[in-house]
PDB file of C-alpha atoms in Angstrom:
ATOM      1  CA  UNK I 148       0.200   0.325  -0.273  1.00 44.00           C
ATOM      2  CA  UNK I 149       1.094   3.237  -0.821  1.00 43.00           C
ATOM      3  CA  UNK I 150       0.827   4.484   2.659  1.00 45.00           C
ATOM      4  CA  UNK I 151       2.505   2.024   4.186  1.00 48.00           C
ATOM      5  CA  UNK I 152       5.560   2.498   1.657  1.00 45.00           C
ATOM      6  CA  UNK I 153       6.245   5.854   2.981  1.00 44.00           C
ATOM      7  CA  UNK I 154       5.601   4.603   6.805  1.00 46.00           C
ATOM      8  CA  UNK I 155       9.423   5.784   7.465  1.00 43.00           C
ATOM      9  CA  UNK I 156       8.953   9.465   6.961  1.00 44.00           C
ATOM     10  CA  UNK I 157       5.690   9.672   8.967  1.00 44.00           C
ATOM     11  CA  UNK I 158       7.530   7.912  11.804  1.00 45.00           C
ATOM     12  CA  UNK I 159      10.496  10.634  12.126  1.00 46.00           C
ATOM     13  CA  UNK I 160       8.284  13.199  12.349  1.00 45.00           C
ATOM     14  CA  UNK I 161       5.564  11.817  14.820  1.00 47.00           C
ATOM     15  CA  UNK I 162       8.761  10.816  17.419  1.00 47.00           C
ATOM     16  CA  UNK I 163       8.797  13.486  20.288  1.00 46.00           C
ATOM     17  CA  UNK I 164      11.387  16.553  19.578  1.00 48.00           C
ATOM     18  CA  UNK I 165      13.111  16.177  22.772  1.00 45.00           C
ATOM     19  CA  UNK I 166      14.448  12.420  21.139  1.00 38.00           C
ATOM     20  CA  UNK I 167      15.222  14.255  18.073  1.00 47.00           C
ATOM     21  CA  UNK I 168      17.252  16.397  19.693  1.00 42.00           C
ATOM     22  CA  UNK I 169      18.925  13.957  21.929  1.00 42.00           C
ATOM     23  CA  UNK I 170      20.209  11.706  18.979  1.00 44.00           C
ATOM     24  CA  UNK I 171      21.340  15.087  17.084  1.00 51.00           C
ATOM     25  CA  UNK I 172      23.195  16.013  20.078  1.00 46.00           C
ATOM     26  CA  UNK I 173      24.641  12.045  20.447  1.00 46.00           C
ATOM     27  CA  UNK I 174      26.209  12.760  16.723  1.00 51.00           C
ATOM     28  CA  UNK I 175      28.044  16.012  17.092  1.00 53.00           C
ATOM     29  CA  UNK I 176      30.855  16.688  19.531  1.00 51.00           C
ATOM     30  CA  UNK I 177      29.947  18.405  22.683  1.00 50.00           C
ATOM     31  CA  UNK I 178      30.658  22.202  23.023  1.00 51.00           C
ATOM     32  CA  UNK I 179      33.052  23.794  25.744  1.00 50.00           C
ATOM     33  CA  UNK I 180      31.280  24.553  29.319  1.00 51.00           C
ATOM     34  CA  UNK I 181      30.395  28.234  29.116  1.00 49.00           C
ATOM     35  CA  UNK I 182      33.199  30.032  31.362  1.00 52.00           C
ATOM     36  CA  UNK I 183      32.573  31.569  34.498  1.00 49.00           C
ATOM     37  CA  UNK I 184      32.415  35.090  34.850  1.00 47.00           C
ATOM     38  CA  UNK I 185      35.884  36.543  36.013  1.00 52.00           C
ATOM     39  CA  UNK I 186      36.152  37.483  39.366  1.00 52.00           C
ATOM     40  CA  UNK I 187      37.891  41.154  39.626  1.00 52.00           C
ATOM     41  CA  UNK I 188      37.949  41.163  43.671  1.00 50.00           C
ATOM     42  CA  UNK I 189      41.669  41.124  44.959  1.00 51.00           C
ATOM     43  CA  UNK I 190      42.362  37.622  46.521  1.00 57.00           C
ATOM     44  CA  UNK I 191      44.789  37.679  49.517  1.00 52.00           C
ATOM     45  CA  UNK I 192      48.167  35.762  49.234  1.00 52.00           C
ATOM     46  CA  UNK I 193      47.910  31.833  49.416  1.00 56.00           C
ATOM     47  CA  UNK I 194      50.683  30.278  51.583  1.00 52.00           C
ATOM     48  CA  UNK I 195      52.727  27.632  49.569  1.00 52.00           C
ATOM     49  CA  UNK I 196      51.497  24.300  48.998  1.00 52.00           C
ATOM     50  CA  UNK I 197      52.329  22.132  52.459  1.00 50.00           C
ATOM     51  CA  UNK I 198      54.801  19.264  51.752  1.00 52.00           C
ATOM     52  CA  UNK I 199      53.990  15.706  52.248  1.00 51.00           C
ATOM     53  CA  UNK I 200      55.531  16.149  55.755  1.00 49.00           C
ATOM     54  CA  UNK I 201      53.085  19.066  56.162  1.00 51.00           C
ATOM     55  CA  UNK I 202      55.119  21.833  56.485  1.00 51.00           C
ATOM     56  CA  UNK I 203      55.575  24.337  54.102  1.00 54.00           C
ATOM     57  CA  UNK I 204      57.455  24.697  50.833  1.00 52.00           C
ATOM     58  CA  UNK I 205      61.088  25.966  52.453  1.00 54.00           C
ATOM     59  CA  UNK I 206      62.336  28.683  50.295  1.00 59.00           C
ATOM     60  CA  UNK I 207      65.925  28.264  49.139  1.00 57.00           C
ATOM     61  CA  UNK I 208      68.210  30.107  51.626  1.00 54.00           C
ATOM     62  CA  UNK I 209      69.903  33.447  50.302  1.00 60.00           C
ATOM     63  CA  UNK I 210      73.617  33.317  49.938  1.00 59.00           C
ATOM     64  CA  UNK I 211      76.028  35.435  51.844  1.00 54.00           C
ATOM     65  CA  UNK I 212      79.509  35.694  51.091  1.00 54.00           C
ATOM     66  CA  UNK I 213      81.902  34.234  53.735  1.00 54.00           C
ATOM     67  CA  UNK I 214      82.801  36.655  56.874  1.00 53.00           C
ATOM     68  CA  UNK I 215      85.886  36.757  58.104  1.00 48.00           C
ATOM     69  CA  UNK I 216      85.879  36.214  62.355  1.00 51.00           C
ATOM     70  CA  UNK I 217      85.372  39.866  64.125  1.00 52.00           C
ATOM     71  CA  UNK I 218      88.999  40.631  65.822  1.00 50.00           C
ATOM     72  CA  UNK I 219      88.852  42.616  69.287  1.00 45.00           C
ATOM     73  CA  UNK I 220      90.629  46.003  68.824  1.00 50.00           C
ATOM     74  CA  UNK I 221      94.206  46.198  70.194  1.00 70.00           C
ATOM     75  CA  UNK I 222      95.090  47.907  73.125  1.00 83.00           C
ATOM     76  CA  UNK I 223      96.415  51.204  72.048  1.00 87.00           C
ATOM     77  CA  UNK I 224      98.347  51.937  75.793  1.00 90.00           C
ATOM     78  CA  UNK I 225      99.566  48.834  75.281  1.00 92.00           C
ATOM     79  CA  UNK I 226     100.792  48.971  72.095  1.00 93.00           C
ATOM     80  CA  UNK I 227     102.385  52.677  73.196  1.00 94.00           C
ATOM     81  CA  UNK I 228     104.015  50.746  76.171  1.00 95.00           C
ATOM     82  CA  UNK I 229     105.533  48.204  73.485  1.00 95.00           C
ATOM     83  CA  UNK I 230     107.302  50.623  71.595  1.00 95.00           C
ATOM     84  CA  UNK I 231     108.391  52.958  74.058  1.00 96.00           C
ATOM     85  CA  UNK I 232     110.172  49.641  75.343  1.00 97.00           C
ATOM     86  CA  UNK I 233     111.749  48.892  72.380  1.00 96.00           C
ATOM     87  CA  UNK I 234     113.015  52.365  71.725  1.00 97.00           C
ATOM     88  CA  UNK I 235     114.400  52.920  74.879  1.00 97.00           C
ATOM     89  CA  UNK I 236     116.233  49.318  74.615  1.00 97.00           C
ATOM     90  CA  UNK I 237     117.671  50.447  71.261  1.00 97.00           C
ATOM     91  CA  UNK I 238     119.238  54.019  72.879  1.00 97.00           C
ATOM     92  CA  UNK I 239     120.215  52.219  76.115  1.00 97.00           C
ATOM     93  CA  UNK I 240     121.803  49.531  73.874  1.00 96.00           C
ATOM     94  CA  UNK I 241     123.817  52.185  71.593  1.00 96.00           C
ATOM     95  CA  UNK I 242     124.819  54.384  74.826  1.00 96.00           C
ATOM     96  CA  UNK I 243     122.693  57.577  74.292  1.00 97.00           C
ATOM     97  CA  UNK I 244     121.595  59.910  76.690  1.00 97.00           C
ATOM     98  CA  UNK I 245     117.902  59.951  76.758  1.00 98.00           C
ATOM     99  CA  UNK I 246     115.005  60.406  79.246  1.00 98.00           C
ATOM    100  CA  UNK I 247     111.608  59.304  78.757  1.00 98.00           C
ATOM    101  CA  UNK I 248     108.765  62.411  78.536  1.00 97.00           C
ATOM    102  CA  UNK I 249     105.142  63.105  78.473  1.00 94.00           C
ATOM    103  CA  UNK I 250     101.812  60.687  79.289  1.00 92.00           C
ATOM    104  CA  UNK I 251     104.368  57.542  79.112  1.00 96.00           C
ATOM    105  CA  UNK I 252     106.703  59.210  82.006  1.00 96.00           C
ATOM    106  CA  UNK I 253     103.918  60.067  83.742  1.00 96.00           C
ATOM    107  CA  UNK I 254     102.660  56.498  83.890  1.00 95.00           C
ATOM    108  CA  UNK I 255     106.066  55.313  85.054  1.00 96.00           C
ATOM    109  CA  UNK I 256     105.684  57.363  87.548  1.00 96.00           C
ATOM    110  CA  UNK I 257     102.382  56.040  88.855  1.00 94.00           C
ATOM    111  CA  UNK I 258     100.108  58.078  87.329  1.00 91.00           C
ATOM    112  CA  UNK I 259      97.235  57.195  84.980  1.00 86.00           C
ATOM    113  CA  UNK I 260      97.635  54.295  82.208  1.00 82.00           C
ATOM    114  CA  UNK I 261      94.855  56.272  79.670  1.00 81.00           C
ATOM    115  CA  UNK I 262      98.577  57.311  77.350  1.00 86.00           C
ATOM    116  CA  UNK I 263      98.124  59.766  74.683  1.00 77.00           C
ATOM    117  CA  UNK I 264      98.426  59.286  71.164  1.00 83.00           C
ATOM    118  CA  UNK I 265     102.787  58.881  70.891  1.00 91.00           C
ATOM    119  CA  UNK I 266     105.666  58.130  73.528  1.00 95.00           C
ATOM    120  CA  UNK I 267     108.196  61.012  74.254  1.00 96.00           C
ATOM    121  CA  UNK I 268     111.900  61.033  74.453  1.00 98.00           C
ATOM    122  CA  UNK I 269     114.309  63.754  75.456  1.00 98.00           C
ATOM    123  CA  UNK I 270     117.665  63.707  73.837  1.00 98.00           C
ATOM    124  CA  UNK I 271     120.640  66.360  73.578  1.00 98.00           C
ATOM    125  CA  UNK I 272     120.398  68.786  70.668  1.00 97.00           C
ATOM    126  CA  UNK I 273     123.842  67.344  69.371  1.00 96.00           C
ATOM    127  CA  UNK I 274     122.720  64.212  69.710  1.00 96.00           C
ATOM    128  CA  UNK I 275     119.527  64.162  67.630  1.00 96.00           C
ATOM    129  CA  UNK I 276     121.032  63.278  64.329  1.00 95.00           C
ATOM    130  CA  UNK I 277     123.094  60.346  65.974  1.00 97.00           C
ATOM    131  CA  UNK I 278     119.732  59.305  67.985  1.00 97.00           C
ATOM    132  CA  UNK I 279     117.708  59.372  64.683  1.00 97.00           C
ATOM    133  CA  UNK I 280     120.592  56.789  62.724  1.00 97.00           C
ATOM    134  CA  UNK I 281     119.875  54.724  65.444  1.00 97.00           C
ATOM    135  CA  UNK I 282     116.676  54.298  65.075  1.00 97.00           C
ATOM    136  CA  UNK I 283     116.967  54.073  61.419  1.00 96.00           C
ATOM    137  CA  UNK I 284     119.468  51.266  61.577  1.00 96.00           C
ATOM    138  CA  UNK I 285     116.807  49.191  63.652  1.00 95.00           C
ATOM    139  CA  UNK I 286     114.556  49.176  60.776  1.00 95.00           C
ATOM    140  CA  UNK I 287     112.418  51.953  62.040  1.00 96.00           C
ATOM    141  CA  UNK I 288     110.860  54.760  59.572  1.00 96.00           C
ATOM    142  CA  UNK I 289     112.380  58.220  60.867  1.00 97.00           C
ATOM    143  CA  UNK I 290     111.575  61.591  58.975  1.00 94.00           C
ATOM    144  CA  UNK I 291     111.958  65.434  59.876  1.00 92.00           C
ATOM    145  CA  UNK I 292     108.556  67.023  60.351  1.00 93.00           C
ATOM    146  CA  UNK I 293     108.123  71.042  59.821  1.00 93.00           C
ATOM    147  CA  UNK I 294     108.878  71.716  63.328  1.00 91.00           C
ATOM    148  CA  UNK I 295     112.429  72.166  63.968  1.00 91.00           C
ATOM    149  CA  UNK I 296     112.320  70.893  67.751  1.00 94.00           C
ATOM    150  CA  UNK I 297     111.899  67.122  67.302  1.00 96.00           C
ATOM    151  CA  UNK I 298     112.146  64.175  65.015  1.00 97.00           C
ATOM    152  CA  UNK I 299     109.543  61.530  64.653  1.00 97.00           C
ATOM    153  CA  UNK I 300     109.570  58.006  64.099  1.00 97.00           C
ATOM    154  CA  UNK I 301     107.335  54.896  63.874  1.00 96.00           C
ATOM    155  CA  UNK I 302     107.652  51.912  65.730  1.00 95.00           C
ATOM    156  CA  UNK I 303     105.046  48.952  65.963  1.00 92.00           C
ATOM    157  CA  UNK I 304     102.890  51.545  63.941  1.00 92.00           C
ATOM    158  CA  UNK I 305     103.155  54.288  66.874  1.00 94.00           C
ATOM    159  CA  UNK I 306     104.501  57.261  66.494  1.00 95.00           C
ATOM    160  CA  UNK I 307     107.717  58.065  68.800  1.00 97.00           C
ATOM    161  CA  UNK I 308     108.882  61.657  69.194  1.00 97.00           C
ATOM    162  CA  UNK I 309     112.210  62.345  69.738  1.00 98.00           C
ATOM    163  CA  UNK I 310     112.511  66.033  71.434  1.00 97.00           C
ATOM    164  CA  UNK I 311     115.355  68.011  71.941  1.00 97.00           C
ATOM    165  CA  UNK I 312     114.000  71.281  72.394  1.00 97.00           C
ATOM    166  CA  UNK I 313     111.537  71.054  75.405  1.00 96.00           C
ATOM    167  CA  UNK I 314     108.949  73.585  76.611  1.00 93.00           C
ATOM    168  CA  UNK I 315     110.755  76.190  74.089  1.00 91.00           C
ATOM    169  CA  UNK I 316     114.114  75.171  75.792  1.00 94.00           C
ATOM    170  CA  UNK I 317     117.094  73.037  74.552  1.00 97.00           C
ATOM    171  CA  UNK I 318     117.459  69.851  76.489  1.00 98.00           C
ATOM    172  CA  UNK I 319     120.289  70.001  78.992  1.00 97.00           C
ATOM    173  CA  UNK I 320     122.531  67.522  80.485  1.00 97.00           C
ATOM    174  CA  UNK I 321     121.558  68.282  83.583  1.00 97.00           C
ATOM    175  CA  UNK I 322     118.101  67.781  82.843  1.00 97.00           C
ATOM    176  CA  UNK I 323     118.716  64.236  81.531  1.00 98.00           C
ATOM    177  CA  UNK I 324     120.930  63.942  84.993  1.00 97.00           C
ATOM    178  CA  UNK I 325     117.958  64.429  87.102  1.00 97.00           C
ATOM    179  CA  UNK I 326     116.026  61.842  85.329  1.00 98.00           C
ATOM    180  CA  UNK I 327     115.052  58.448  87.387  1.00 97.00           C
ATOM    181  CA  UNK I 328     115.780  55.140  86.110  1.00 97.00           C
ATOM    182  CA  UNK I 329     112.179  53.414  85.931  1.00 97.00           C
ATOM    183  CA  UNK I 330     110.726  50.182  85.282  1.00 96.00           C
ATOM    184  CA  UNK I 331     107.807  51.179  82.021  1.00 95.00           C
ATOM    185  CA  UNK I 332     106.126  48.172  81.836  1.00 92.00           C
ATOM    186  CA  UNK I 333     109.483  45.532  82.806  1.00 92.00           C
ATOM    187  CA  UNK I 334     112.088  47.399  81.154  1.00 96.00           C
ATOM    188  CA  UNK I 335     114.080  49.649  83.143  1.00 97.00           C
ATOM    189  CA  UNK I 336     115.056  53.467  81.181  1.00 98.00           C
ATOM    190  CA  UNK I 337     115.824  56.996  82.411  1.00 98.00           C
ATOM    191  CA  UNK I 338     112.365  59.015  82.770  1.00 98.00           C
ATOM    192  CA  UNK I 339     112.121  62.607  83.355  1.00 98.00           C
ATOM    193  CA  UNK I 340     111.994  63.933  86.821  1.00 98.00           C
ATOM    194  CA  UNK I 341     108.230  64.486  88.137  1.00 98.00           C
ATOM    195  CA  UNK I 342     109.370  68.286  88.906  1.00 98.00           C
ATOM    196  CA  UNK I 343     110.834  68.524  84.942  1.00 98.00           C
ATOM    197  CA  UNK I 344     108.087  66.433  83.621  1.00 97.00           C
ATOM    198  CA  UNK I 345     105.687  69.154  85.089  1.00 97.00           C
ATOM    199  CA  UNK I 346     107.532  71.880  84.162  1.00 97.00           C
ATOM    200  CA  UNK I 347     107.764  70.675  80.549  1.00 96.00           C
ATOM    201  CA  UNK I 348     103.871  70.375  80.615  1.00 95.00           C
ATOM    202  CA  UNK I 349     102.776  73.921  82.428  1.00 97.00           C
ATOM    203  CA  UNK I 350     105.902  75.876  80.463  1.00 95.00           C
ATOM    204  CA  UNK I 351     104.444  74.592  77.120  1.00 93.00           C
ATOM    205  CA  UNK I 352     101.170  76.500  78.024  1.00 94.00           C
ATOM    206  CA  UNK I 353     100.071  79.542  75.439  1.00 90.00           C
ATOM    207  CA  UNK I 354      97.200  81.143  74.247  1.00 88.00           C
ATOM    208  CA  UNK I 355      96.849  78.211  71.103  1.00 88.00           C
ATOM    209  CA  UNK I 356      97.497  75.800  73.618  1.00 86.00           C
ATOM    210  CA  UNK I 357      96.177  75.904  76.931  1.00 87.00           C
ATOM    211  CA  UNK I 358      94.601  72.193  77.716  1.00 91.00           C
ATOM    212  CA  UNK I 359      94.649  72.265  81.296  1.00 95.00           C
ATOM    213  CA  UNK I 360      92.050  69.269  81.530  1.00 92.00           C
ATOM    214  CA  UNK I 361      95.026  67.368  80.076  1.00 92.00           C
ATOM    215  CA  UNK I 362      97.239  68.466  82.705  1.00 94.00           C
ATOM    216  CA  UNK I 363      95.231  68.770  86.251  1.00 96.00           C
ATOM    217  CA  UNK I 364      94.820  65.076  86.650  1.00 95.00           C
ATOM    218  CA  UNK I 365      98.830  64.677  86.283  1.00 95.00           C
ATOM    219  CA  UNK I 366      99.732  67.465  88.530  1.00 96.00           C
ATOM    220  CA  UNK I 367      97.092  65.897  91.175  1.00 96.00           C
ATOM    221  CA  UNK I 368      98.809  62.291  90.845  1.00 95.00           C
ATOM    222  CA  UNK I 369     102.151  63.629  91.457  1.00 97.00           C
ATOM    223  CA  UNK I 370     101.788  66.320  93.266  1.00 96.00           C
ATOM    224  CA  UNK I 371     103.518  64.959  96.286  1.00 96.00           C
ATOM    225  CA  UNK I 372     106.620  64.504  94.133  1.00 97.00           C
ATOM    226  CA  UNK I 373     106.988  67.854  92.760  1.00 97.00           C
ATOM    227  CA  UNK I 374     109.200  70.783  93.626  1.00 97.00           C
ATOM    228  CA  UNK I 375     106.642  73.403  93.074  1.00 97.00           C
ATOM    229  CA  UNK I 376     108.388  76.183  94.353  1.00 95.00           C
ATOM    230  CA  UNK I 377     111.161  75.116  91.271  1.00 96.00           C
ATOM    231  CA  UNK I 378     108.421  74.704  88.946  1.00 97.00           C
ATOM    232  CA  UNK I 379     107.427  78.205  89.733  1.00 96.00           C
ATOM    233  CA  UNK I 380     110.394  80.206  89.412  1.00 95.00           C
ATOM    234  CA  UNK I 381     111.387  78.542  86.209  1.00 95.00           C
ATOM    235  CA  UNK I 382     107.977  79.429  84.590  1.00 94.00           C
ATOM    236  CA  UNK I 383     108.209  82.695  85.955  1.00 91.00           C
ATOM    237  CA  UNK I 384     105.400  85.446  85.653  1.00 89.00           C
ATOM    238  CA  UNK I 385     104.132  83.659  81.733  1.00 92.00           C
ATOM    239  CA  UNK I 386     100.217  84.329  82.321  1.00 94.00           C
ATOM    240  CA  UNK I 387      99.151  80.956  81.172  1.00 95.00           C
ATOM    241  CA  UNK I 388     101.281  79.218  83.846  1.00 96.00           C
ATOM    242  CA  UNK I 389     100.279  81.442  86.355  1.00 95.00           C
ATOM    243  CA  UNK I 390      96.617  80.907  85.665  1.00 95.00           C
ATOM    244  CA  UNK I 391      97.472  77.355  85.766  1.00 97.00           C
ATOM    245  CA  UNK I 392      98.911  77.748  89.512  1.00 97.00           C
ATOM    246  CA  UNK I 393      95.950  79.736  90.675  1.00 96.00           C
ATOM    247  CA  UNK I 394      93.842  77.065  89.562  1.00 96.00           C
ATOM    248  CA  UNK I 395      95.587  74.198  91.356  1.00 97.00           C
ATOM    249  CA  UNK I 396      95.500  76.811  94.610  1.00 97.00           C
ATOM    250  CA  UNK I 397      91.663  77.080  94.502  1.00 97.00           C
ATOM    251  CA  UNK I 398      91.431  73.179  94.204  1.00 97.00           C
ATOM    252  CA  UNK I 399      93.459  72.584  96.876  1.00 96.00           C
ATOM    253  CA  UNK I 400      95.901  70.679  95.074  1.00 96.00           C
ATOM    254  CA  UNK I 401      99.111  72.792  95.824  1.00 96.00           C
ATOM    255  CA  UNK I 402      99.524  75.361  98.189  1.00 94.00           C
ATOM    256  CA  UNK I 403      99.950  79.120  97.321  1.00 92.00           C
ATOM    257  CA  UNK I 404     103.329  80.550  97.509  1.00 87.00           C
ATOM    258  CA  UNK I 405     105.089  81.843 100.744  1.00 81.00           C
ATOM    259  CA  UNK I 406     104.839  85.370 101.353  1.00 76.00           C
ATOM    260  CA  UNK I 407     109.115  86.645 101.383  1.00 71.00           C
ATOM    261  CA  UNK I 408     109.385  87.512 105.123  1.00 64.00           C
TER     262      UNK I 408
END
């Protein structure tokens, strides 16, 4: 029958629409799922993913250059004493007339160990060149500064002053003869007498160099060993030394001068 021969087409038309769409979809490749809208809200930083052991991922340590072990600063006072002993031993060995002066001499007489920046040696003016030659032959660096009253040297990287004019006066044999042989950190050498030592510090005061604060503790420490009348006479009427004597009197370091009878 004609109606039965075309039964296939009517059967497709008569099927439900949902089945036809499902069949078509099965024959076509699936479309990708639509992307979600981009979230522009700032996100908090996330911690690194934990490792299998439960801890966080370790960051690689920064590499630092190897550092040398720090060393304690050298004792400057001891360095000055070592240089003083070396130079004093050299001058004694060669038979030079000399006497230790300055802050190391104060230390040798029992004063403070707070030494200044160098070591001072007094020598005769006529012997200064020979002393310089002795130091130079021993390997020390010796040079002449612009000042015409001393020669400078270096020992153990410390400054050494070889003085032949002290407080504006040439070093004399009488001054070196009054020196006392004392132990300077276990090495014995001639040291200026306390009276000559204080005179050299006080007589050097001037309008351009008037550091009372540096000499005051020295005067306190050595006052019992100093012939203050002789220091006064040697300084004369110079205003700066006279001012320092007045300060010592007001501080009861020394007694006022006796009135002439």
